[in-house]
């Protein structure tokens, strides 16, 4: 990931904070700050499909986040001091999680459409749609995954031996 040309070229990067069954992103987050890039993480709105990408000030800033009922760390609902990526310069790159992927770029998420809805909002931003990279285990690559007309394909899927 760190050697990837899209990562190297990007200044404003959104990345998920890993759940135990996902690719671990902690070292990537540390490198984002080491390289002087800006790091944004998701804040999910429960009972909706709205997600915002909020700016982290440092890798250590993660320890100040609250744990949701889904066991995900994220900025609290009343945290209004953080920049939302689309309120500023947009994003260059989004690293995305998922449950399954196919080689056509289709992604099976957890069913709420958070990333698809967020990417639709990105397309309306002056900076346009960011490049998207899904981080996966080899075992998550399927022949095909079910999709709907609202699903947005990922630009690239990175997994072991790809």
CSV table of N, CA and C in Angstrom, one decimal:
chain,number,residue,atom,x,y,z
A,1,UNK,N,0.8,-1.2,0.0
A,1,UNK,CA,0.0,0.0,0.0
A,1,UNK,C,0.9,1.3,0.0
A,2,UNK,N,1.9,1.3,0.9
A,2,UNK,CA,2.7,2.5,1.0
A,2,UNK,C,3.5,2.8,-0.2
A,3,UNK,N,3.8,1.8,-1.0
A,3,UNK,CA,4.6,2.0,-2.2
A,3,UNK,C,3.7,2.3,-3.4
A,4,UNK,N,2.4,2.2,-3.3
A,4,UNK,CA,1.4,2.4,-4.4
A,4,UNK,C,1.5,3.8,-4.9
A,5,UNK,N,1.5,4.0,-6.2
A,5,UNK,CA,1.7,5.3,-6.8
A,5,UNK,C,0.5,6.2,-6.4
A,6,UNK,N,-0.7,5.7,-6.4
A,6,UNK,CA,-1.8,6.6,-6.0
A,6,UNK,C,-1.7,7.0,-4.5
A,7,UNK,N,-1.2,6.2,-3.7
A,7,UNK,CA,-1.0,6.6,-2.3
A,7,UNK,C,0.1,7.6,-2.2
A,8,UNK,N,1.2,7.4,-2.9
A,8,UNK,CA,2.3,8.4,-2.9
A,8,UNK,C,1.9,9.8,-3.4
A,9,UNK,N,1.0,9.8,-4.4
A,9,UNK,CA,0.6,11.1,-5.0
A,9,UNK,C,-0.5,11.8,-4.2
A,10,UNK,N,-1.2,11.1,-3.4
A,10,UNK,CA,-2.3,11.6,-2.6
A,10,UNK,C,-1.9,12.4,-1.4
A,11,UNK,N,-2.6,13.5,-1.2
A,11,UNK,CA,-2.4,14.4,0.0
A,11,UNK,C,-3.5,14.2,1.0
A,12,UNK,N,-4.7,14.0,0.6
A,12,UNK,CA,-5.9,13.9,1.4
A,12,UNK,C,-6.5,12.5,1.3
A,13,UNK,N,-6.3,11.7,2.4
A,13,UNK,CA,-6.6,10.3,2.3
A,13,UNK,C,-7.6,9.9,3.4
A,14,UNK,N,-8.7,9.2,3.0
A,14,UNK,CA,-9.6,8.6,3.9
A,14,UNK,C,-9.4,7.1,4.1
A,15,UNK,N,-9.4,6.7,5.3
A,15,UNK,CA,-9.1,5.3,5.6
A,15,UNK,C,-10.0,4.8,6.8
A,16,UNK,N,-10.4,3.6,6.7
A,16,UNK,CA,-11.2,3.1,7.8
A,16,UNK,C,-10.4,2.6,9.0
A,17,UNK,N,-11.0,2.7,10.2
A,17,UNK,CA,-10.3,2.1,11.4
A,17,UNK,C,-10.8,0.6,11.4
A,18,UNK,N,-9.9,-0.3,11.4
A,18,UNK,CA,-10.2,-1.7,11.2
A,18,UNK,C,-11.0,-2.3,12.3
A,19,UNK,N,-11.9,-3.2,11.9
A,19,UNK,CA,-12.5,-4.1,12.8
A,19,UNK,C,-11.6,-5.3,12.9
A,20,UNK,N,-11.8,-6.2,13.9
A,20,UNK,CA,-10.9,-7.4,14.0
A,20,UNK,C,-10.9,-8.3,12.8
A,21,UNK,N,-11.9,-8.3,12.0
A,21,UNK,CA,-12.0,-9.2,10.8
A,21,UNK,C,-11.6,-8.6,9.5
A,22,UNK,N,-11.0,-7.4,9.6
A,22,UNK,CA,-10.6,-6.6,8.4
A,22,UNK,C,-9.1,-6.4,8.4
A,23,UNK,N,-8.6,-6.1,7.2
A,23,UNK,CA,-7.2,-5.7,7.0
A,23,UNK,C,-6.9,-4.6,8.1
A,24,UNK,N,-5.8,-4.8,8.8
A,24,UNK,CA,-5.5,-3.8,9.8
A,24,UNK,C,-4.8,-2.6,9.2
A,25,UNK,N,-5.3,-1.4,9.6
A,25,UNK,CA,-4.9,-0.2,8.9
A,25,UNK,C,-4.0,0.7,9.8
A,26,UNK,N,-3.7,0.3,11.0
A,26,UNK,CA,-2.9,1.2,11.9
A,26,UNK,C,-1.6,1.6,11.3
A,27,UNK,N,-0.9,0.7,10.7
A,27,UNK,CA,0.5,1.1,10.2
A,27,UNK,C,0.3,2.1,9.0
A,28,UNK,N,-0.7,1.9,8.2
A,28,UNK,CA,-1.0,2.8,7.1
A,28,UNK,C,-1.3,4.2,7.6
A,29,UNK,N,-2.1,4.3,8.7
A,29,UNK,CA,-2.5,5.6,9.3
A,29,UNK,C,-1.2,6.2,9.8
A,30,UNK,N,-0.4,5.5,10.5
A,30,UNK,CA,0.9,6.1,11.0
A,30,UNK,C,1.7,6.6,9.9
A,31,UNK,N,1.8,5.9,8.7
A,31,UNK,CA,2.6,6.4,7.6
A,31,UNK,C,2.0,7.6,7.0
A,32,UNK,N,0.6,7.7,6.9
A,32,UNK,CA,0.0,8.9,6.4
A,32,UNK,C,0.5,10.2,7.1
A,33,UNK,N,0.6,10.1,8.4
A,33,UNK,CA,1.1,11.2,9.2
A,33,UNK,C,2.6,11.4,9.1
A,34,UNK,N,3.3,10.3,9.0
A,34,UNK,CA,4.8,10.4,8.8
A,34,UNK,C,5.1,11.1,7.5
A,35,UNK,N,4.3,10.9,6.5
A,35,UNK,CA,4.5,11.5,5.1
A,35,UNK,C,4.0,12.9,5.0
A,36,UNK,N,3.3,13.4,6.1
A,36,UNK,CA,2.8,14.7,6.1
A,36,UNK,C,1.5,14.9,5.3
A,37,UNK,N,0.8,13.8,5.1
A,37,UNK,CA,-0.5,13.8,4.4
A,37,UNK,C,-1.6,14.1,5.4
A,38,UNK,N,-2.8,14.4,4.9
A,38,UNK,CA,-4.0,14.6,5.8
A,38,UNK,C,-4.8,13.3,5.8
A,39,UNK,N,-5.2,12.9,7.0
A,39,UNK,CA,-5.9,11.6,7.2
A,39,UNK,C,-7.4,11.9,7.7
A,40,UNK,N,-8.3,11.2,7.0
A,40,UNK,CA,-9.7,11.3,7.4
A,40,UNK,C,-10.3,10.0,7.7
A,41,UNK,N,-11.2,9.9,8.6
A,41,UNK,CA,-11.7,8.6,9.0
A,41,UNK,C,-13.3,8.7,9.0
A,42,UNK,N,-14.0,7.6,8.8
A,42,UNK,CA,-15.4,7.6,8.8
A,42,UNK,C,-16.1,7.9,10.1
A,43,UNK,N,-17.2,8.7,10.1
A,43,UNK,CA,-18.1,8.8,11.2
A,43,UNK,C,-19.5,8.4,10.6
A,44,UNK,N,-20.0,7.2,11.1
A,44,UNK,CA,-21.2,6.7,10.6
A,44,UNK,C,-22.4,7.3,11.4
A,45,UNK,N,-23.5,7.6,10.8
A,45,UNK,CA,-24.7,8.0,11.5
A,45,UNK,C,-25.6,6.8,11.6
A,46,UNK,N,-25.8,6.4,12.8
A,46,UNK,CA,-26.7,5.2,13.0
A,46,UNK,C,-28.1,5.5,12.5
A,47,UNK,N,-28.8,4.5,12.1
A,47,UNK,CA,-30.2,4.6,11.6
A,47,UNK,C,-30.3,5.4,10.3
A,48,UNK,N,-29.2,5.5,9.6
A,48,UNK,CA,-29.3,6.2,8.3
A,48,UNK,C,-28.1,5.5,7.4
A,49,UNK,N,-27.9,6.1,6.2
A,49,UNK,CA,-26.8,5.6,5.4
A,49,UNK,C,-25.8,6.7,5.2
A,50,UNK,N,-25.9,7.7,6.1
A,50,UNK,CA,-25.0,8.9,6.0
A,50,UNK,C,-23.7,8.6,6.8
A,51,UNK,N,-22.6,8.9,6.1
A,51,UNK,CA,-21.2,8.8,6.6
A,51,UNK,C,-20.5,10.1,6.2
A,52,UNK,N,-19.7,10.6,7.2
A,52,UNK,CA,-18.8,11.7,6.9
A,52,UNK,C,-17.4,11.3,7.1
A,53,UNK,N,-16.5,11.9,6.4
A,53,UNK,CA,-15.0,11.6,6.6
A,53,UNK,C,-14.4,12.8,7.4
A,54,UNK,N,-14.0,12.5,8.6
A,54,UNK,CA,-13.6,13.6,9.5
A,54,UNK,C,-12.0,13.5,9.7
A,55,UNK,N,-11.4,14.6,9.9
A,55,UNK,CA,-10.0,14.7,9.9
A,55,UNK,C,-9.4,14.3,11.3
A,56,UNK,N,-8.4,13.4,11.2
A,56,UNK,CA,-7.6,13.1,12.4
A,56,UNK,C,-6.5,14.1,12.5
A,57,UNK,N,-6.1,14.4,13.7
A,57,UNK,CA,-5.0,15.4,13.9
A,57,UNK,C,-3.6,14.6,14.0
A,58,UNK,N,-3.7,13.3,14.4
A,58,UNK,CA,-2.5,12.5,14.6
A,58,UNK,C,-2.9,11.1,14.7
A,59,UNK,N,-2.0,10.2,14.6
A,59,UNK,CA,-2.3,8.7,14.8
A,59,UNK,C,-2.7,8.5,16.3
A,60,UNK,N,-2.1,9.3,17.2
A,60,UNK,CA,-2.5,9.2,18.6
A,60,UNK,C,-3.9,9.7,18.9
A,61,UNK,N,-4.4,10.5,18.0
A,61,UNK,CA,-5.8,11.1,18.1
A,61,UNK,C,-6.8,9.9,18.2
A,62,UNK,N,-6.5,8.8,17.6
A,62,UNK,CA,-7.4,7.6,17.6
A,62,UNK,C,-7.8,7.3,19.0
A,63,UNK,N,-6.9,7.4,20.0
A,63,UNK,CA,-7.2,7.0,21.4
A,63,UNK,C,-8.3,7.9,22.0
A,64,UNK,N,-8.6,9.1,21.4
A,64,UNK,CA,-9.6,10.0,21.9
A,64,UNK,C,-11.0,9.7,21.4
A,65,UNK,N,-11.1,8.8,20.4
A,65,UNK,CA,-12.4,8.5,19.8
A,65,UNK,C,-13.3,7.6,20.7
A,66,UNK,N,-14.6,7.6,20.4
A,66,UNK,CA,-15.5,6.8,21.1
A,66,UNK,C,-15.8,5.5,20.4
A,67,UNK,N,-16.2,4.5,21.1
A,67,UNK,CA,-16.5,3.2,20.6
A,67,UNK,C,-18.0,3.2,20.3
A,68,UNK,N,-18.4,2.8,19.1
A,68,UNK,CA,-19.9,2.7,18.8
A,68,UNK,C,-20.4,1.4,19.2
A,69,UNK,N,-21.7,1.3,19.1
A,69,UNK,CA,-22.4,0.0,19.4
A,69,UNK,C,-21.9,-1.1,18.4
A,70,UNK,N,-21.4,-0.7,17.3
A,70,UNK,CA,-20.8,-1.7,16.3
A,70,UNK,C,-19.4,-2.0,16.6
A,71,UNK,N,-18.9,-1.5,17.7
A,71,UNK,CA,-17.5,-1.7,18.1
A,71,UNK,C,-16.5,-1.1,17.2
A,72,UNK,N,-16.8,0.1,16.7
A,72,UNK,CA,-16.0,0.8,15.8
A,72,UNK,C,-15.6,2.1,16.5
A,73,UNK,N,-14.4,2.5,16.4
A,73,UNK,CA,-13.9,3.8,17.0
A,73,UNK,C,-14.3,4.9,15.9
A,74,UNK,N,-14.9,6.0,16.4
A,74,UNK,CA,-15.2,7.1,15.5
A,74,UNK,C,-15.4,8.4,16.4
A,75,UNK,N,-15.2,9.5,15.7
A,75,UNK,CA,-15.5,10.8,16.4
A,75,UNK,C,-16.9,10.8,16.9
A,76,UNK,N,-17.1,11.4,18.1
A,76,UNK,CA,-18.5,11.4,18.7
A,76,UNK,C,-19.4,12.3,17.8
A,77,UNK,N,-20.7,12.2,18.0
A,77,UNK,CA,-21.7,13.0,17.3
A,77,UNK,C,-21.6,14.5,17.6
A,78,UNK,N,-21.1,14.8,18.8
A,78,UNK,CA,-21.0,16.2,19.1
A,78,UNK,C,-19.7,16.8,18.8
A,79,UNK,N,-18.8,16.0,18.2
A,79,UNK,CA,-17.5,16.5,17.8
A,79,UNK,C,-17.6,17.4,16.5
A,80,UNK,N,-17.7,18.7,16.7
A,80,UNK,CA,-17.9,19.5,15.5
A,80,UNK,C,-16.6,20.3,15.2
A,81,UNK,N,-15.5,20.0,15.9
A,81,UNK,CA,-14.3,20.8,15.6
A,81,UNK,C,-13.5,20.2,14.5
A,82,UNK,N,-13.8,19.0,14.1
A,82,UNK,CA,-13.0,18.3,13.0
A,82,UNK,C,-13.5,18.7,11.6
A,83,UNK,N,-12.5,18.9,10.7
A,83,UNK,CA,-12.9,19.2,9.3
A,83,UNK,C,-13.5,18.0,8.7
A,84,UNK,N,-14.6,18.2,8.0
A,84,UNK,CA,-15.2,17.2,7.2
A,84,UNK,C,-14.6,17.3,5.8
A,85,UNK,N,-14.1,16.2,5.2
A,85,UNK,CA,-13.4,16.3,3.9
A,85,UNK,C,-14.1,17.1,2.8
A,86,UNK,N,-15.4,16.9,2.7
A,86,UNK,CA,-16.1,17.5,1.6
A,86,UNK,C,-16.4,19.0,1.9
A,87,UNK,N,-16.3,19.4,3.1
A,87,UNK,CA,-16.4,20.8,3.5
A,87,UNK,C,-15.2,21.6,3.1
A,88,UNK,N,-14.1,20.9,2.8
A,88,UNK,CA,-12.8,21.5,2.5
A,88,UNK,C,-12.4,21.1,1.1
A,89,UNK,N,-11.2,20.6,1.0
A,89,UNK,CA,-10.6,20.3,-0.3
A,89,UNK,C,-11.0,18.9,-0.9
A,90,UNK,N,-11.9,18.2,-0.3
A,90,UNK,CA,-12.3,16.9,-0.9
A,90,UNK,C,-11.2,15.8,-0.5
A,91,UNK,N,-11.2,14.8,-1.2
A,91,UNK,CA,-10.3,13.7,-1.0
A,91,UNK,C,-9.6,13.2,-2.3
A,92,UNK,N,-8.4,12.8,-2.2
A,92,UNK,CA,-7.7,12.2,-3.3
A,92,UNK,C,-7.8,10.7,-3.4
A,93,UNK,N,-7.9,10.1,-2.2
A,93,UNK,CA,-7.9,8.6,-2.2
A,93,UNK,C,-8.8,8.2,-1.0
A,94,UNK,N,-9.5,7.1,-1.2
A,94,UNK,CA,-10.3,6.4,-0.1
A,94,UNK,C,-9.9,5.0,-0.1
A,95,UNK,N,-9.4,4.5,1.1
A,95,UNK,CA,-9.2,3.1,1.3
A,95,UNK,C,-10.6,2.5,1.9
A,96,UNK,N,-11.1,1.5,1.3
A,96,UNK,CA,-12.4,1.0,1.6
A,96,UNK,C,-12.3,-0.5,2.2
A,97,UNK,N,-13.1,-0.8,3.2
A,97,UNK,CA,-13.3,-2.1,3.7
A,97,UNK,C,-14.4,-2.8,2.9
A,98,UNK,N,-14.6,-4.1,3.2
A,98,UNK,CA,-15.7,-4.8,2.6
A,98,UNK,C,-15.7,-6.3,3.1
A,99,UNK,N,-16.8,-6.9,2.8
A,99,UNK,CA,-16.9,-8.4,3.1
A,99,UNK,C,-16.4,-9.2,2.0
A,100,UNK,N,-16.7,-8.8,0.8
A,100,UNK,CA,-16.3,-9.6,-0.4
A,100,UNK,C,-16.2,-8.7,-1.6
A,101,UNK,N,-15.4,-9.1,-2.6
A,101,UNK,CA,-15.1,-8.3,-3.8
A,101,UNK,C,-15.0,-9.3,-5.0
A,102,UNK,N,-15.3,-8.7,-6.1
A,102,UNK,CA,-15.0,-9.5,-7.3
A,102,UNK,C,-14.0,-8.7,-8.2
A,103,UNK,N,-13.4,-9.4,-9.2
A,103,UNK,CA,-12.3,-8.7,-9.9
A,103,UNK,C,-12.8,-7.7,-10.9
A,104,UNK,N,-14.1,-7.5,-11.0
A,104,UNK,CA,-14.6,-6.4,-11.8
A,104,UNK,C,-14.7,-5.1,-10.9
A,105,UNK,N,-14.4,-5.2,-9.7
A,105,UNK,CA,-14.4,-4.0,-8.8
A,105,UNK,C,-15.7,-3.9,-8.0
A,106,UNK,N,-16.6,-4.9,-8.0
A,106,UNK,CA,-17.8,-4.8,-7.2
A,106,UNK,C,-17.4,-5.2,-5.8
A,107,UNK,N,-18.1,-4.5,-4.9
A,107,UNK,CA,-17.8,-4.7,-3.4
A,107,UNK,C,-19.1,-5.0,-2.7
A,108,UNK,N,-19.0,-5.9,-1.8
A,108,UNK,CA,-20.1,-6.3,-0.9
A,108,UNK,C,-19.7,-5.7,0.5
A,109,UNK,N,-20.5,-4.7,0.9
A,109,UNK,CA,-20.2,-4.1,2.2
A,109,UNK,C,-21.1,-4.7,3.3
A,110,UNK,N,-21.4,-4.0,4.3
A,110,UNK,CA,-22.2,-4.5,5.4
A,110,UNK,C,-23.7,-4.2,5.3
A,111,UNK,N,-24.1,-3.7,4.1
A,111,UNK,CA,-25.5,-3.6,3.8
A,111,UNK,C,-26.1,-2.2,4.0
A,112,UNK,N,-25.5,-1.2,4.5
A,112,UNK,CA,-26.1,0.0,4.7
A,112,UNK,C,-25.9,1.1,3.6
A,113,UNK,N,-24.9,0.8,2.7
A,113,UNK,CA,-24.6,1.7,1.6
A,113,UNK,C,-23.8,3.0,2.0
A,114,UNK,N,-23.2,3.0,3.1
A,114,UNK,CA,-22.4,4.1,3.6
A,114,UNK,C,-21.4,4.6,2.5
A,115,UNK,N,-20.6,3.8,2.0
A,115,UNK,CA,-19.5,4.2,1.1
A,115,UNK,C,-20.1,4.6,-0.2
A,116,UNK,N,-21.1,3.9,-0.7
A,116,UNK,CA,-21.8,4.2,-2.0
A,116,UNK,C,-22.4,5.6,-1.9
A,117,UNK,N,-23.1,5.9,-0.8
A,117,UNK,CA,-23.7,7.2,-0.6
A,117,UNK,C,-22.7,8.3,-0.5
A,118,UNK,N,-21.6,8.0,0.2
A,118,UNK,CA,-20.5,9.0,0.3
A,118,UNK,C,-19.9,9.3,-1.0
A,119,UNK,N,-19.6,8.3,-1.8
A,119,UNK,CA,-19.0,8.5,-3.1
A,119,UNK,C,-19.9,9.3,-4.0
A,120,UNK,N,-21.2,9.1,-3.9
A,120,UNK,CA,-22.1,9.9,-4.7
A,120,UNK,C,-22.0,11.4,-4.3
A,121,UNK,N,-21.8,11.7,-3.0
A,121,UNK,CA,-21.6,13.0,-2.5
A,121,UNK,C,-20.2,13.6,-3.1
A,122,UNK,N,-19.2,12.7,-3.1
A,122,UNK,CA,-17.9,13.1,-3.6
A,122,UNK,C,-18.0,13.6,-5.1
A,123,UNK,N,-18.8,12.9,-5.8
A,123,UNK,CA,-18.9,13.2,-7.3
A,123,UNK,C,-19.5,14.6,-7.5
A,124,UNK,N,-20.2,15.1,-6.5
A,124,UNK,CA,-20.8,16.5,-6.6
A,124,UNK,C,-19.8,17.5,-6.1
A,125,UNK,N,-18.7,17.1,-5.5
A,125,UNK,CA,-17.7,18.1,-4.9
A,125,UNK,C,-16.8,18.6,-6.1
A,126,UNK,N,-16.4,19.8,-6.0
A,126,UNK,CA,-15.5,20.4,-7.1
A,126,UNK,C,-14.3,19.5,-7.4
A,127,UNK,N,-13.7,18.8,-6.4
A,127,UNK,CA,-12.5,18.0,-6.6
A,127,UNK,C,-12.9,16.7,-7.3
A,128,UNK,N,-14.1,16.3,-7.3
A,128,UNK,CA,-14.6,15.1,-8.0
A,128,UNK,C,-14.4,13.9,-7.1
A,129,UNK,N,-14.6,12.7,-7.8
A,129,UNK,CA,-14.6,11.4,-7.1
A,129,UNK,C,-13.1,11.1,-6.8
A,130,UNK,N,-12.8,10.7,-5.6
A,130,UNK,CA,-11.4,10.3,-5.3
A,130,UNK,C,-11.2,8.8,-5.9
A,131,UNK,N,-10.0,8.5,-6.0
A,131,UNK,CA,-9.6,7.1,-6.4
A,131,UNK,C,-9.9,6.2,-5.2
A,132,UNK,N,-10.5,5.0,-5.5
A,132,UNK,CA,-10.8,4.1,-4.4
A,132,UNK,C,-10.1,2.8,-4.5
A,133,UNK,N,-9.5,2.4,-3.3
A,133,UNK,CA,-8.8,1.2,-3.2
A,133,UNK,C,-9.4,0.4,-2.1
A,134,UNK,N,-9.9,-0.8,-2.4
A,134,UNK,CA,-10.4,-1.7,-1.4
A,134,UNK,C,-9.2,-2.6,-0.8
A,135,UNK,N,-9.1,-2.8,0.5
A,135,UNK,CA,-8.1,-3.6,1.1
A,135,UNK,C,-8.8,-4.9,1.5
A,136,UNK,N,-8.2,-6.0,1.0
A,136,UNK,CA,-8.9,-7.3,1.2
A,136,UNK,C,-7.9,-8.4,1.5
A,137,UNK,N,-8.5,-9.4,2.1
A,137,UNK,CA,-7.7,-10.7,2.2
A,137,UNK,C,-8.0,-11.5,0.9
A,138,UNK,N,-7.1,-12.3,0.5
A,138,UNK,CA,-7.3,-13.1,-0.7
A,138,UNK,C,-8.6,-13.9,-0.7
A,139,UNK,N,-8.9,-14.4,0.5
A,139,UNK,CA,-10.1,-15.2,0.7
A,139,UNK,C,-11.4,-14.4,0.4
A,140,UNK,N,-11.3,-13.1,0.4
A,140,UNK,CA,-12.5,-12.3,0.2
A,140,UNK,C,-12.8,-12.0,-1.3
A,141,UNK,N,-11.9,-12.5,-2.2
A,141,UNK,CA,-12.1,-12.3,-3.6
A,141,UNK,C,-12.9,-13.4,-4.2
A,142,UNK,N,-14.1,-13.0,-4.7
A,142,UNK,CA,-15.1,-14.0,-5.2
A,142,UNK,C,-15.2,-13.9,-6.7
A,143,UNK,N,-15.9,-14.9,-7.3
A,143,UNK,CA,-16.2,-14.9,-8.7
A,143,UNK,C,-17.1,-13.7,-9.0
A,144,UNK,N,-18.1,-13.5,-8.2
A,144,UNK,CA,-19.0,-12.3,-8.4
A,144,UNK,C,-19.7,-12.0,-7.0
A,145,UNK,N,-20.0,-10.8,-6.8
A,145,UNK,CA,-20.8,-10.4,-5.6
A,145,UNK,C,-22.0,-9.7,-6.1
A,146,UNK,N,-23.1,-9.8,-5.3
A,146,UNK,CA,-24.4,-9.2,-5.8
A,146,UNK,C,-24.3,-7.7,-5.7
A,147,UNK,N,-24.8,-7.0,-6.7
A,147,UNK,CA,-24.8,-5.6,-6.8
A,147,UNK,C,-26.2,-5.0,-7.1
A,148,UNK,N,-26.4,-3.8,-6.8
A,148,UNK,CA,-27.6,-3.1,-7.2
A,148,UNK,C,-27.1,-1.8,-8.0
A,149,UNK,N,-28.1,-1.1,-8.5
A,149,UNK,CA,-27.8,0.1,-9.3
A,149,UNK,C,-27.1,1.2,-8.5
A,150,UNK,N,-27.3,1.1,-7.2
A,150,UNK,CA,-26.7,2.2,-6.3
A,150,UNK,C,-25.3,1.9,-5.9
A,151,UNK,N,-24.8,0.7,-6.2
A,151,UNK,CA,-23.4,0.3,-5.8
A,151,UNK,C,-22.4,1.0,-6.7
A,152,UNK,N,-21.4,1.5,-6.1
A,152,UNK,CA,-20.3,2.2,-6.8
A,152,UNK,C,-19.1,1.2,-6.8
A,153,UNK,N,-18.6,0.9,-8.0
A,153,UNK,CA,-17.4,0.0,-8.1
A,153,UNK,C,-16.2,0.7,-7.6
A,154,UNK,N,-15.3,-0.1,-7.0
A,154,UNK,CA,-14.0,0.4,-6.5
A,154,UNK,C,-13.0,0.4,-7.7
A,155,UNK,N,-12.1,1.3,-7.7
A,155,UNK,CA,-11.1,1.4,-8.8
A,155,UNK,C,-10.1,0.3,-8.8
A,156,UNK,N,-9.8,-0.2,-7.6
A,156,UNK,CA,-8.7,-1.2,-7.5
A,156,UNK,C,-8.9,-2.0,-6.2
A,157,UNK,N,-8.6,-3.2,-6.2
A,157,UNK,CA,-8.6,-4.1,-5.0
A,157,UNK,C,-7.2,-4.6,-4.7
A,158,UNK,N,-6.7,-4.3,-3.5
A,158,UNK,CA,-5.4,-4.8,-3.1
A,158,UNK,C,-5.6,-5.9,-2.2
A,159,UNK,N,-4.9,-7.0,-2.5
A,159,UNK,CA,-4.9,-8.2,-1.6
A,159,UNK,C,-3.6,-8.9,-1.8
A,160,UNK,N,-3.3,-9.9,-0.9
A,160,UNK,CA,-2.0,-10.6,-1.0
A,160,UNK,C,-1.9,-11.2,-2.3
A,161,UNK,N,-0.7,-11.2,-2.9
A,161,UNK,CA,-0.4,-11.9,-4.2
A,161,UNK,C,-1.2,-11.3,-5.4
A,162,UNK,N,-1.7,-10.1,-5.3
A,162,UNK,CA,-2.4,-9.5,-6.4
A,162,UNK,C,-1.5,-8.9,-7.4
